[in-house]
Amino acid sequence: MGGNLSAVLGVVSLVTALAAALFAVLRLRARRGIATATQRATYEVLHTAGLAAEPLRGGLSEAGAAKAVRHLRALVGAAGMALTDRESLLVLDGRGGHHGDQLLAAARRAVGTGRSTVLRESELDCDVVDCPVRGAVVAPLSAEGRVVGALVAVADEQPAPGLVQATLETAHWAGDQLALAELDSSRERLARAEVRALRAQISPHFIYNALTAIGSFVRTDPDRARELLLEFAEFTRYSFRSHGEFTTLAEELRSIDRYLTIERARFGDRLQVRLQIAPEVLSVTLPFLCLQPLVENAVRHGLSRKPGTGMVSIEARDAGAECHITVEDDGVGMDPTTLTAGIAELAGAGSDPADDPGQHVGLSNVDERLRSAFGDRFGLVVETGLGSGTKVSMRVPKFHPGVRAGS
């Protein structure tokens, strides 16, 4: 009985698999019936180009070349395809492996001159009987005006003008992808440099003030001094972490809470803080050290120039596909005319003509990083007036391609 049941189940499984395969074929044919030959050809080219683009966007490396070369070969329609950097053969797919040294030598010449070349059969000495290779097209790969390697298309017949043109255009397109890779790398280096600059700008005066405040409690309240020292240690550990351009709103707020704990030790009851944070936006991703400079500006302008108590308000609201964040103080504010030259001048803006540029820490830095990460629609918005305080607002998309905490 058990054997019969197994046989029946096997037949059922086979029938199910055949039905699924037939259904898939019918769907594919139906789709092809809708599209014209031109549309299908366009789809195939764009799809193949997309598959090649992703590894090339990681830069011209052996691993990336190995993933891209098969798709590049399909785009060109060559019998074989090789990718080189300036000195070495990174990968060769298809025919032509036994001509590797000759292809590399031709690629080096193309890299040196920056000019493409066509290798004829007579230029490819070969001891292999009935060698299928009849020529090759060698095109330099240029990124940002600099030749970084070469694309070599191997032909199984004398290279025709169509193959030459396809190789040149594909090499130009691949060079654009490599240029984008360098741009992405430059952007990441710039972002890291901006964070380092922001840390250097924030650190000197805050560290001095924090340690002074902690020192004032060492004799009178040792337990308080110890708690503040631990808060300071956690704050600096977060601020000087070495990984990731992005963090979550929850992590940024935890760091700000430590910062405010230390500042309240300095200012006492003069510093009042109001928080309104929607729980559903705590996981939103934003640039690292994006809020702390705004809070520091609010604290310094809310208290250093205003007699009596100062209020700092931090609000984060759920706004559908976005999170809206504001940092506001009721301090002395700024002259609105100082904003006409753009957010970049805020670093030196203030009501006092002799104002220290350090009084407005990192606003332009934060604005630039927001725009770089999410687009120009997501820069800072500043509302201010003399004697009316300052309100800095930002919008952060809840989800954005390529942006995640720790990345």
mmCIF file of C-alpha atoms in Angstrom:
data_model
loop_
_atom_site.group_PDB
_atom_site.id
_atom_site.type_symbol
_atom_site.label_atom_id
_atom_site.label_comp_id
_atom_site.label_asym_id
_atom_site.label_seq_id
_atom_site.Cartn_x
_atom_site.Cartn_y
_atom_site.Cartn_z
ATOM 1 C CA MET A 1 0.000 0.000 0.000
ATOM 2 C CA GLY A 2 2.854 2.359 0.916
ATOM 3 C CA GLY A 3 4.532 1.737 -2.458
ATOM 4 C CA ASN A 4 1.299 2.448 -4.386
ATOM 5 C CA LEU A 5 0.797 5.667 -2.429
ATOM 6 C CA SER A 6 4.335 6.821 -3.210
ATOM 7 C CA ALA A 7 3.798 6.064 -6.885
ATOM 8 C CA VAL A 8 0.539 8.004 -6.936
ATOM 9 C CA LEU A 9 2.172 10.967 -5.186
ATOM 10 C CA GLY A 10 5.028 10.854 -7.677
ATOM 11 C CA VAL A 11 2.629 10.959 -10.615
ATOM 12 C CA VAL A 12 0.702 13.840 -9.032
ATOM 13 C CA SER A 13 3.946 15.771 -8.489
ATOM 14 C CA LEU A 14 5.009 15.187 -12.096
ATOM 15 C CA VAL A 15 1.641 16.317 -13.447
ATOM 16 C CA THR A 16 1.747 19.423 -11.230
ATOM 17 C CA ALA A 17 5.236 20.302 -12.417
ATOM 18 C CA LEU A 18 4.261 19.839 -16.079
ATOM 19 C CA ALA A 19 1.155 21.981 -15.588
ATOM 20 C CA ALA A 20 3.227 24.748 -13.969
ATOM 21 C CA ALA A 21 5.769 24.600 -16.800
ATOM 22 C CA LEU A 22 3.001 24.727 -19.432
ATOM 23 C CA PHE A 23 1.396 27.681 -17.662
ATOM 24 C CA ALA A 24 4.735 29.519 -17.592
ATOM 25 C CA VAL A 25 5.285 28.902 -21.305
ATOM 26 C CA LEU A 26 1.800 30.143 -22.136
ATOM 27 C CA ARG A 27 2.321 33.289 -20.059
ATOM 28 C CA LEU A 28 5.667 33.936 -21.750
ATOM 29 C CA ARG A 29 4.142 33.482 -25.199
ATOM 30 C CA ALA A 30 1.258 35.745 -24.250
ATOM 31 C CA ARG A 31 3.675 38.460 -23.162
ATOM 32 C CA ARG A 32 5.696 38.082 -26.342
ATOM 33 C CA GLY A 33 2.501 38.327 -28.334
ATOM 34 C CA ILE A 34 1.822 41.729 -26.811
ATOM 35 C CA ALA A 35 5.290 43.185 -27.440
ATOM 36 C CA THR A 36 6.715 43.944 -30.846
ATOM 37 C CA ALA A 37 10.112 42.646 -31.963
ATOM 38 C CA THR A 38 11.564 46.134 -31.475
ATOM 39 C CA GLN A 39 10.200 46.353 -27.941
ATOM 40 C CA ARG A 40 11.577 42.921 -27.069
ATOM 41 C CA ALA A 41 14.984 43.875 -28.469
ATOM 42 C CA THR A 42 14.954 47.114 -26.469
ATOM 43 C CA TYR A 43 14.036 45.219 -23.318
ATOM 44 C CA GLU A 44 16.822 42.675 -23.846
ATOM 45 C CA VAL A 45 19.465 45.373 -24.377
ATOM 46 C CA LEU A 46 18.388 47.444 -21.381
ATOM 47 C CA HIS A 47 18.082 44.382 -19.164
ATOM 48 C CA THR A 48 21.542 43.140 -20.129
ATOM 49 C CA ALA A 49 23.024 46.601 -19.679
ATOM 50 C CA GLY A 50 21.484 46.788 -16.223
ATOM 51 C CA LEU A 51 23.050 43.462 -15.260
ATOM 52 C CA ALA A 52 26.477 44.731 -16.386
ATOM 53 C CA ALA A 53 26.085 48.143 -14.763
ATOM 54 C CA GLU A 54 25.735 46.934 -11.181
ATOM 55 C CA PRO A 55 29.170 45.265 -10.878
ATOM 56 C CA LEU A 56 30.837 48.082 -12.848
ATOM 57 C CA ARG A 57 29.415 50.612 -10.386
ATOM 58 C CA GLY A 58 31.632 48.933 -7.792
ATOM 59 C CA GLY A 59 34.753 49.973 -9.719
ATOM 60 C CA LEU A 60 37.140 48.220 -12.097
ATOM 61 C CA SER A 61 38.190 45.217 -10.030
ATOM 62 C CA GLU A 62 38.755 41.553 -10.821
ATOM 63 C CA ALA A 63 35.571 40.527 -9.017
ATOM 64 C CA GLY A 64 33.452 43.206 -10.687
ATOM 65 C CA ALA A 65 34.908 42.484 -14.123
ATOM 66 C CA ALA A 66 34.163 38.758 -13.717
ATOM 67 C CA LYS A 67 30.492 39.557 -13.045
ATOM 68 C CA ALA A 68 30.146 42.139 -15.821
ATOM 69 C CA VAL A 69 32.089 40.573 -18.699
ATOM 70 C CA ARG A 70 29.457 38.004 -19.754
ATOM 71 C CA HIS A 71 26.814 40.708 -20.049
ATOM 72 C CA LEU A 72 29.163 43.058 -21.904
ATOM 73 C CA ARG A 73 29.949 40.253 -24.332
ATOM 74 C CA ALA A 74 26.217 39.773 -24.943
ATOM 75 C CA LEU A 75 25.779 43.503 -25.602
ATOM 76 C CA VAL A 76 28.552 43.523 -28.200
ATOM 77 C CA GLY A 77 27.753 40.118 -29.691
ATOM 78 C CA ALA A 78 31.410 39.059 -29.636
ATOM 79 C CA ALA A 79 32.880 35.556 -29.630
ATOM 80 C CA GLY A 80 34.953 36.502 -26.621
ATOM 81 C CA MET A 81 35.373 39.467 -24.303
ATOM 82 C CA ALA A 82 38.198 40.652 -22.067
ATOM 83 C CA LEU A 83 38.456 43.424 -19.499
ATOM 84 C CA THR A 84 41.778 44.861 -18.368
ATOM 85 C CA ASP A 85 42.949 47.542 -16.014
ATOM 86 C CA ARG A 86 45.987 49.622 -16.919
ATOM 87 C CA GLU A 87 48.426 46.755 -16.348
ATOM 88 C CA SER A 88 46.753 43.351 -16.157
ATOM 89 C CA LEU A 89 44.114 41.150 -17.755
ATOM 90 C CA LEU A 90 41.261 41.010 -15.234
ATOM 91 C CA VAL A 91 39.009 38.482 -16.998
ATOM 92 C CA LEU A 92 38.435 36.856 -20.385
ATOM 93 C CA ASP A 93 35.107 35.228 -21.256
ATOM 94 C CA GLY A 94 34.536 33.071 -24.321
ATOM 95 C CA ARG A 95 37.083 32.521 -27.058
ATOM 96 C CA GLY A 96 40.614 33.875 -27.169
ATOM 97 C CA GLY A 97 42.120 32.561 -23.954
ATOM 98 C CA HIS A 98 45.286 31.344 -25.677
ATOM 99 C CA HIS A 99 45.762 34.867 -27.106
ATOM 100 C CA GLY A 100 45.696 36.426 -23.642
ATOM 101 C CA ASP A 101 49.235 37.852 -23.783
ATOM 102 C CA GLN A 102 48.664 39.402 -27.207
ATOM 103 C CA LEU A 103 45.327 40.880 -26.179
ATOM 104 C CA LEU A 104 46.860 42.308 -23.014
ATOM 105 C CA ALA A 105 49.721 43.871 -24.987
ATOM 106 C CA ALA A 106 47.209 45.503 -27.342
ATOM 107 C CA ALA A 107 45.133 46.694 -24.371
ATOM 108 C CA ARG A 108 48.200 48.295 -22.784
ATOM 109 C CA ARG A 109 48.899 50.151 -26.018
ATOM 110 C CA ALA A 110 45.304 51.383 -26.122
ATOM 111 C CA VAL A 111 45.573 52.499 -22.493
ATOM 112 C CA GLY A 112 48.811 54.330 -23.227
ATOM 113 C CA THR A 113 47.554 56.136 -26.315
ATOM 114 C CA GLY A 114 43.907 56.461 -25.358
ATOM 115 C CA ARG A 115 42.967 55.271 -28.839
ATOM 116 C CA SER A 116 41.080 52.186 -29.997
ATOM 117 C CA THR A 117 42.604 49.667 -32.384
ATOM 118 C CA VAL A 118 41.559 46.686 -34.520
ATOM 119 C CA LEU A 119 43.709 43.547 -34.524
ATOM 120 C CA ARG A 120 43.617 41.535 -37.747
ATOM 121 C CA GLU A 121 44.208 37.800 -38.003
ATOM 122 C CA SER A 122 47.719 38.429 -39.335
ATOM 123 C CA GLU A 123 48.598 40.293 -36.149
ATOM 124 C CA LEU A 124 47.578 37.367 -33.932
ATOM 125 C CA ASP A 125 50.339 34.780 -34.245
ATOM 126 C CA CYS A 126 48.925 31.410 -33.267
ATOM 127 C CA ASP A 127 50.181 27.804 -33.217
ATOM 128 C CA VAL A 128 46.721 26.361 -32.545
ATOM 129 C CA VAL A 129 45.393 24.343 -35.465
ATOM 130 C CA ASP A 130 42.110 25.747 -36.791
ATOM 131 C CA CYS A 131 42.181 28.617 -34.292
ATOM 132 C CA PRO A 132 38.707 30.213 -34.353
ATOM 133 C CA VAL A 133 39.975 33.699 -33.492
ATOM 134 C CA ARG A 134 40.124 35.981 -36.534
ATOM 135 C CA GLY A 135 40.681 39.360 -34.901
ATOM 136 C CA ALA A 136 39.823 41.668 -32.017
ATOM 137 C CA VAL A 137 38.669 45.192 -31.296
ATOM 138 C CA VAL A 138 40.430 46.976 -28.449
ATOM 139 C CA ALA A 139 38.795 50.090 -26.923
ATOM 140 C CA PRO A 140 40.107 52.119 -23.964
ATOM 141 C CA LEU A 141 37.898 52.588 -20.903
ATOM 142 C CA SER A 142 37.856 56.201 -19.734
ATOM 143 C CA ALA A 143 36.404 57.483 -16.466
ATOM 144 C CA GLU A 144 36.419 61.177 -15.597
ATOM 145 C CA GLY A 145 38.827 61.896 -18.452
ATOM 146 C CA ARG A 146 41.346 59.277 -17.298
ATOM 147 C CA VAL A 147 41.983 55.964 -19.080
ATOM 148 C CA VAL A 148 41.588 53.208 -16.483
ATOM 149 C CA GLY A 149 41.590 50.071 -18.606
ATOM 150 C CA ALA A 150 40.447 48.504 -21.859
ATOM 151 C CA LEU A 151 37.598 46.481 -23.322
ATOM 152 C CA VAL A 152 38.627 43.795 -25.847
ATOM 153 C CA ALA A 153 36.069 42.138 -28.132
ATOM 154 C CA VAL A 154 37.319 38.894 -29.731
ATOM 155 C CA ALA A 155 35.926 38.058 -33.187
ATOM 156 C CA ASP A 156 35.553 34.681 -34.912
ATOM 157 C CA GLU A 157 35.691 36.440 -38.301
ATOM 158 C CA GLN A 158 37.397 39.553 -39.596
ATOM 159 C CA PRO A 159 36.114 42.402 -37.345
ATOM 160 C CA ALA A 160 33.289 44.097 -39.233
ATOM 161 C CA PRO A 161 32.364 47.773 -38.828
ATOM 162 C CA GLY A 162 29.307 46.743 -36.800
ATOM 163 C CA LEU A 163 31.442 44.944 -34.222
ATOM 164 C CA VAL A 164 33.871 47.860 -34.081
ATOM 165 C CA GLN A 165 31.100 50.391 -33.476
ATOM 166 C CA ALA A 166 29.334 48.174 -30.914
ATOM 167 C CA THR A 167 32.602 47.718 -29.003
ATOM 168 C CA LEU A 168 33.393 51.439 -28.992
ATOM 169 C CA GLU A 169 29.905 52.380 -27.797
ATOM 170 C CA THR A 170 29.909 49.677 -25.118
ATOM 171 C CA ALA A 171 33.348 50.802 -23.917
ATOM 172 C CA HIS A 172 32.084 54.383 -23.709
ATOM 173 C CA TRP A 173 29.022 53.248 -21.732
ATOM 174 C CA ALA A 174 31.139 51.058 -19.417
ATOM 175 C CA GLY A 175 33.457 54.017 -18.824
ATOM 176 C CA ASP A 176 30.462 56.087 -17.740
ATOM 177 C CA GLN A 177 29.560 53.388 -15.200
ATOM 178 C CA LEU A 178 33.109 53.408 -13.873
ATOM 179 C CA ALA A 179 32.966 57.207 -13.651
ATOM 180 C CA LEU A 180 29.796 56.888 -11.576
ATOM 181 C CA ALA A 181 31.646 54.410 -9.350
ATOM 182 C CA GLU A 182 34.391 56.971 -8.795
ATOM 183 C CA LEU A 183 31.770 59.633 -8.138
ATOM 184 C CA ASP A 184 30.091 57.415 -5.542
ATOM 185 C CA SER A 185 33.475 56.762 -3.940
ATOM 186 C CA SER A 186 34.254 60.486 -3.935
ATOM 187 C CA ARG A 187 30.856 61.232 -2.404
ATOM 188 C CA GLU A 188 31.488 58.716 0.366
ATOM 189 C CA ARG A 189 34.948 60.180 1.028
ATOM 190 C CA LEU A 190 33.449 63.673 1.081
ATOM 191 C CA ALA A 191 30.717 62.582 3.479
ATOM 192 C CA ARG A 192 33.312 61.083 5.813
ATOM 193 C CA ALA A 193 35.397 64.256 5.578
ATOM 194 C CA GLU A 194 32.337 66.377 6.376
ATOM 195 C CA VAL A 195 31.604 64.291 9.464
ATOM 196 C CA ARG A 196 35.249 64.604 10.558
ATOM 197 C CA ALA A 197 35.064 68.351 10.034
ATOM 198 C CA LEU A 198 31.854 68.507 12.037
ATOM 199 C CA ARG A 199 33.403 66.533 14.878
ATOM 200 C CA ALA A 200 36.421 68.831 14.908
ATOM 201 C CA GLN A 201 34.134 71.862 14.953
ATOM 202 C CA ILE A 202 31.937 70.582 17.767
ATOM 203 C CA SER A 203 34.500 68.895 19.953
ATOM 204 C CA PRO A 204 36.825 71.630 21.284
ATOM 205 C CA HIS A 205 34.339 73.926 22.992
ATOM 206 C CA PHE A 206 31.928 71.179 24.084
ATOM 207 C CA ILE A 207 34.631 68.938 25.548
ATOM 208 C CA TYR A 208 36.112 71.859 27.464
ATOM 209 C CA ASN A 209 32.726 72.945 28.830
ATOM 210 C CA ALA A 210 31.664 69.374 29.652
ATOM 211 C CA LEU A 211 34.829 68.567 31.582
ATOM 212 C CA THR A 212 34.610 71.877 33.409
ATOM 213 C CA ALA A 213 31.029 71.097 34.449
ATOM 214 C CA ILE A 214 31.961 67.570 35.563
ATOM 215 C CA GLY A 215 34.952 68.899 37.479
ATOM 216 C CA SER A 216 32.722 71.264 39.434
ATOM 217 C CA PHE A 217 30.898 68.254 40.985
ATOM 218 C CA VAL A 218 33.948 66.174 41.878
ATOM 219 C CA ARG A 219 34.207 67.527 45.434
ATOM 220 C CA THR A 220 30.619 68.549 46.132
ATOM 221 C CA ASP A 221 28.766 65.605 44.551
ATOM 222 C CA PRO A 222 31.075 62.727 43.508
ATOM 223 C CA ASP A 223 28.191 60.455 42.482
ATOM 224 C CA ARG A 224 26.825 63.121 40.136
ATOM 225 C CA ALA A 225 30.299 63.679 38.716
ATOM 226 C CA ARG A 226 30.624 59.946 38.043
ATOM 227 C CA GLU A 227 27.229 59.793 36.291
ATOM 228 C CA LEU A 228 28.088 62.797 34.154
ATOM 229 C CA LEU A 229 31.444 61.310 33.264
ATOM 230 C CA LEU A 230 29.753 58.107 32.094
ATOM 231 C CA GLU A 231 27.264 60.121 30.030
ATOM 232 C CA PHE A 232 30.140 62.081 28.516
ATOM 233 C CA ALA A 233 31.983 58.864 27.670
ATOM 234 C CA GLU A 234 28.920 57.412 25.919
ATOM 235 C CA PHE A 235 28.331 60.661 24.055
ATOM 236 C CA THR A 236 31.894 60.810 22.751
ATOM 237 C CA ARG A 237 31.864 57.091 21.882
ATOM 238 C CA TYR A 238 28.830 57.648 19.658
ATOM 239 C CA SER A 239 30.092 60.929 18.183
ATOM 240 C CA PHE A 240 33.475 59.488 17.232
ATOM 241 C CA ARG A 241 32.351 56.105 15.980
ATOM 242 C CA SER A 242 34.156 55.098 12.800
ATOM 243 C CA HIS A 243 31.462 53.184 10.897
ATOM 244 C CA GLY A 244 28.438 54.293 8.927
ATOM 245 C CA GLU A 245 27.255 57.557 7.380
ATOM 246 C CA PHE A 246 23.724 56.969 8.650
ATOM 247 C CA THR A 247 22.036 56.248 11.937
ATOM 248 C CA THR A 248 18.494 55.986 13.267
ATOM 249 C CA LEU A 249 16.531 58.802 14.843
ATOM 250 C CA ALA A 250 16.395 56.759 18.077
ATOM 251 C CA GLU A 251 20.205 56.545 18.255
ATOM 252 C CA GLU A 252 20.606 60.230 17.482
ATOM 253 C CA LEU A 253 18.098 61.160 20.186
ATOM 254 C CA ARG A 254 19.887 58.974 22.748
ATOM 255 C CA SER A 255 23.108 60.845 22.030
ATOM 256 C CA ILE A 256 21.294 64.188 22.259
ATOM 257 C CA ASP A 257 19.841 63.167 25.633
ATOM 258 C CA ARG A 258 23.381 62.577 26.932
ATOM 259 C CA TYR A 259 24.450 65.935 25.513
ATOM 260 C CA LEU A 260 21.538 67.720 27.204
ATOM 261 C CA THR A 261 22.211 65.929 30.503
ATOM 262 C CA ILE A 262 25.724 67.391 30.514
ATOM 263 C CA GLU A 263 24.503 70.847 29.474
ATOM 264 C CA ARG A 264 21.846 70.854 32.194
ATOM 265 C CA ALA A 265 24.636 70.219 34.670
ATOM 266 C CA ARG A 266 26.213 73.449 33.438
ATOM 267 C CA PHE A 267 23.138 75.653 33.180
ATOM 268 C CA GLY A 268 20.869 74.174 35.831
ATOM 269 C CA ASP A 269 17.264 75.424 35.703
ATOM 270 C CA ARG A 270 18.153 77.976 33.030
ATOM 271 C CA LEU A 271 17.908 75.215 30.424
ATOM 272 C CA GLN A 272 14.451 73.823 29.787
ATOM 273 C CA VAL A 273 13.870 71.029 27.270
ATOM 274 C CA ARG A 274 10.634 69.908 25.622
ATOM 275 C CA LEU A 275 10.443 66.693 23.586
ATOM 276 C CA GLN A 276 7.606 65.544 21.322
ATOM 277 C CA ILE A 277 8.652 62.390 19.489
ATOM 278 C CA ALA A 278 6.217 60.129 17.636
ATOM 279 C CA PRO A 279 7.187 56.505 18.431
ATOM 280 C CA GLU A 280 6.564 55.371 14.842
ATOM 281 C CA VAL A 281 9.442 57.518 13.483
ATOM 282 C CA LEU A 282 12.152 56.338 15.872
ATOM 283 C CA SER A 283 13.434 53.854 13.271
ATOM 284 C CA VAL A 284 13.759 56.494 10.507
ATOM 285 C CA THR A 285 17.270 56.668 9.034
ATOM 286 C CA LEU A 286 19.071 60.002 8.772
ATOM 287 C CA PRO A 287 22.671 61.198 8.342
ATOM 288 C CA PHE A 288 24.937 60.567 11.324
ATOM 289 C CA LEU A 289 25.370 63.617 13.610
ATOM 290 C CA CYS A 290 22.505 65.363 11.867
ATOM 291 C CA LEU A 291 20.507 66.605 14.858
ATOM 292 C CA GLN A 292 23.147 67.190 17.505
ATOM 293 C CA PRO A 293 24.604 70.328 15.842
ATOM 294 C CA LEU A 294 21.114 71.822 15.633
ATOM 295 C CA VAL A 295 20.476 71.124 19.313
ATOM 296 C CA GLU A 296 23.854 72.559 20.279
ATOM 297 C CA ASN A 297 23.101 75.752 18.373
ATOM 298 C CA ALA A 298 19.739 75.985 20.086
ATOM 299 C CA VAL A 299 21.287 75.542 23.531
ATOM 300 C CA ARG A 300 24.026 78.078 22.962
ATOM 301 C CA HIS A 301 21.752 80.699 21.392
ATOM 302 C CA GLY A 302 18.937 79.982 23.802
ATOM 303 C CA LEU A 303 21.075 80.588 26.849
ATOM 304 C CA SER A 304 24.373 82.333 26.174
ATOM 305 C CA ARG A 305 22.732 85.543 24.949
ATOM 306 C CA LYS A 306 19.431 85.444 26.755
ATOM 307 C CA PRO A 307 19.065 86.330 30.399
ATOM 308 C CA GLY A 308 17.005 83.948 32.481
ATOM 309 C CA THR A 309 15.489 80.685 31.311
ATOM 310 C CA GLY A 310 15.772 79.329 27.781
ATOM 311 C CA MET A 311 13.612 76.644 26.184
ATOM 312 C CA VAL A 312 14.770 74.149 23.588
ATOM 313 C CA SER A 313 12.068 72.131 21.819
ATOM 314 C CA ILE A 314 12.698 68.990 19.764
ATOM 315 C CA GLU A 315 9.825 67.546 17.767
ATOM 316 C CA ALA A 316 9.641 64.585 15.370
ATOM 317 C CA ARG A 317 6.301 63.946 13.627
ATOM 318 C CA ASP A 318 5.014 61.204 11.380
ATOM 319 C CA ALA A 319 4.054 62.773 8.044
ATOM 320 C CA GLY A 320 3.076 59.852 5.836
ATOM 321 C CA ALA A 321 6.078 58.954 3.685
ATOM 322 C CA GLU A 322 8.254 61.439 5.584
ATOM 323 C CA CYS A 323 9.378 62.316 9.088
ATOM 324 C CA HIS A 324 9.291 66.024 9.968
ATOM 325 C CA ILE A 325 11.806 67.154 12.589
ATOM 326 C CA THR A 326 12.165 70.585 14.183
ATOM 327 C CA VAL A 327 14.625 72.006 16.696
ATOM 328 C CA GLU A 328 13.505 75.341 18.132
ATOM 329 C CA ASP A 329 14.784 77.737 20.781
ATOM 330 C CA ASP A 330 13.379 80.956 22.252
ATOM 331 C CA GLY A 331 16.730 82.736 22.323
ATOM 332 C CA VAL A 332 17.835 86.005 20.779
ATOM 333 C CA GLY A 333 17.445 84.773 17.209
ATOM 334 C CA MET A 334 19.153 86.155 14.109
ATOM 335 C CA ASP A 335 18.610 88.906 11.585
ATOM 336 C CA PRO A 336 16.666 87.282 8.697
ATOM 337 C CA THR A 337 18.706 89.253 6.167
ATOM 338 C CA THR A 338 21.698 87.076 7.020
ATOM 339 C CA LEU A 339 19.855 84.182 5.366
ATOM 340 C CA THR A 340 19.682 85.788 1.935
ATOM 341 C CA ALA A 341 23.121 84.531 0.981
ATOM 342 C CA GLY A 342 22.038 80.946 1.710
ATOM 343 C CA ILE A 343 22.386 78.403 4.438
ATOM 344 C CA ALA A 344 26.160 78.225 3.979
ATOM 345 C CA GLU A 345 26.565 81.611 5.632
ATOM 346 C CA LEU A 346 24.727 80.550 8.783
ATOM 347 C CA ALA A 347 27.970 79.333 10.318
ATOM 348 C CA GLY A 348 28.922 82.968 10.912
ATOM 349 C CA ALA A 349 25.494 84.549 11.316
ATOM 350 C CA GLY A 350 24.328 86.247 14.483
ATOM 351 C CA SER A 351 22.914 89.404 15.986
ATOM 352 C CA ASP A 352 26.320 90.629 17.059
ATOM 353 C CA PRO A 353 28.544 91.892 14.217
ATOM 354 C CA ALA A 354 31.546 90.634 16.130
ATOM 355 C CA ASP A 355 29.994 87.200 16.426
ATOM 356 C CA ASP A 356 32.338 84.224 16.630
ATOM 357 C CA PRO A 357 31.826 81.999 13.554
ATOM 358 C CA GLY A 358 31.813 79.007 15.864
ATOM 359 C CA GLN A 359 28.548 80.159 17.436
ATOM 360 C CA HIS A 360 26.534 78.399 14.716
ATOM 361 C CA VAL A 361 28.023 74.946 14.610
ATOM 362 C CA GLY A 362 27.616 72.802 11.519
ATOM 363 C CA LEU A 363 24.316 74.069 10.049
ATOM 364 C CA SER A 364 25.717 74.278 6.541
ATOM 365 C CA ASN A 365 27.380 70.892 7.025
ATOM 366 C CA VAL A 366 24.073 69.276 7.998
ATOM 367 C CA ASP A 367 22.230 70.966 5.133
ATOM 368 C CA GLU A 368 24.745 69.721 2.565
ATOM 369 C CA ARG A 369 24.659 66.154 3.890
ATOM 370 C CA LEU A 370 20.853 66.069 3.881
ATOM 371 C CA ARG A 371 20.763 67.242 0.263
ATOM 372 C CA SER A 372 23.494 64.818 -0.736
ATOM 373 C CA ALA A 373 21.665 61.875 0.856
ATOM 374 C CA PHE A 374 18.060 62.617 -0.087
ATOM 375 C CA GLY A 375 18.055 65.348 -2.771
ATOM 376 C CA ASP A 376 17.706 69.125 -2.792
ATOM 377 C CA ARG A 377 14.115 68.996 -1.546
ATOM 378 C CA PHE A 378 15.343 67.829 1.854
ATOM 379 C CA GLY A 379 17.655 70.637 2.995
ATOM 380 C CA LEU A 380 17.279 72.630 6.188
ATOM 381 C CA VAL A 381 14.633 75.329 6.573
ATOM 382 C CA VAL A 382 15.490 78.099 9.054
ATOM 383 C CA GLU A 383 12.969 80.525 10.539
ATOM 384 C CA THR A 384 14.346 83.272 12.743
ATOM 385 C CA GLY A 385 14.150 86.918 13.753
ATOM 386 C CA LEU A 386 15.927 89.168 16.210
ATOM 387 C CA GLY A 387 14.428 88.521 19.620
ATOM 388 C CA SER A 388 12.163 85.787 18.229
ATOM 389 C CA GLY A 389 14.299 82.689 18.597
ATOM 390 C CA THR A 390 15.267 80.264 15.872
ATOM 391 C CA LYS A 391 13.464 77.267 14.406
ATOM 392 C CA VAL A 392 15.317 74.792 12.193
ATOM 393 C CA SER A 393 13.238 72.216 10.325
ATOM 394 C CA MET A 394 14.078 69.211 8.195
ATOM 395 C CA ARG A 395 12.148 66.565 6.291
ATOM 396 C CA VAL A 396 13.522 63.023 6.095
ATOM 397 C CA PRO A 397 12.009 60.322 3.861
ATOM 398 C CA LYS A 398 11.095 57.196 5.793
ATOM 399 C CA PHE A 399 12.562 55.040 3.041
ATOM 400 C CA HIS A 400 15.202 55.989 0.481
ATOM 401 C CA PRO A 401 17.140 53.706 -1.889
ATOM 402 C CA GLY A 402 20.674 52.981 -0.695
ATOM 403 C CA VAL A 403 20.153 54.649 2.696
ATOM 404 C CA ARG A 404 20.137 52.513 5.799
ATOM 405 C CA ALA A 405 21.500 52.811 9.334
ATOM 406 C CA GLY A 406 25.104 51.727 9.641
ATOM 407 C CA SER A 407 25.763 52.091 5.899
#
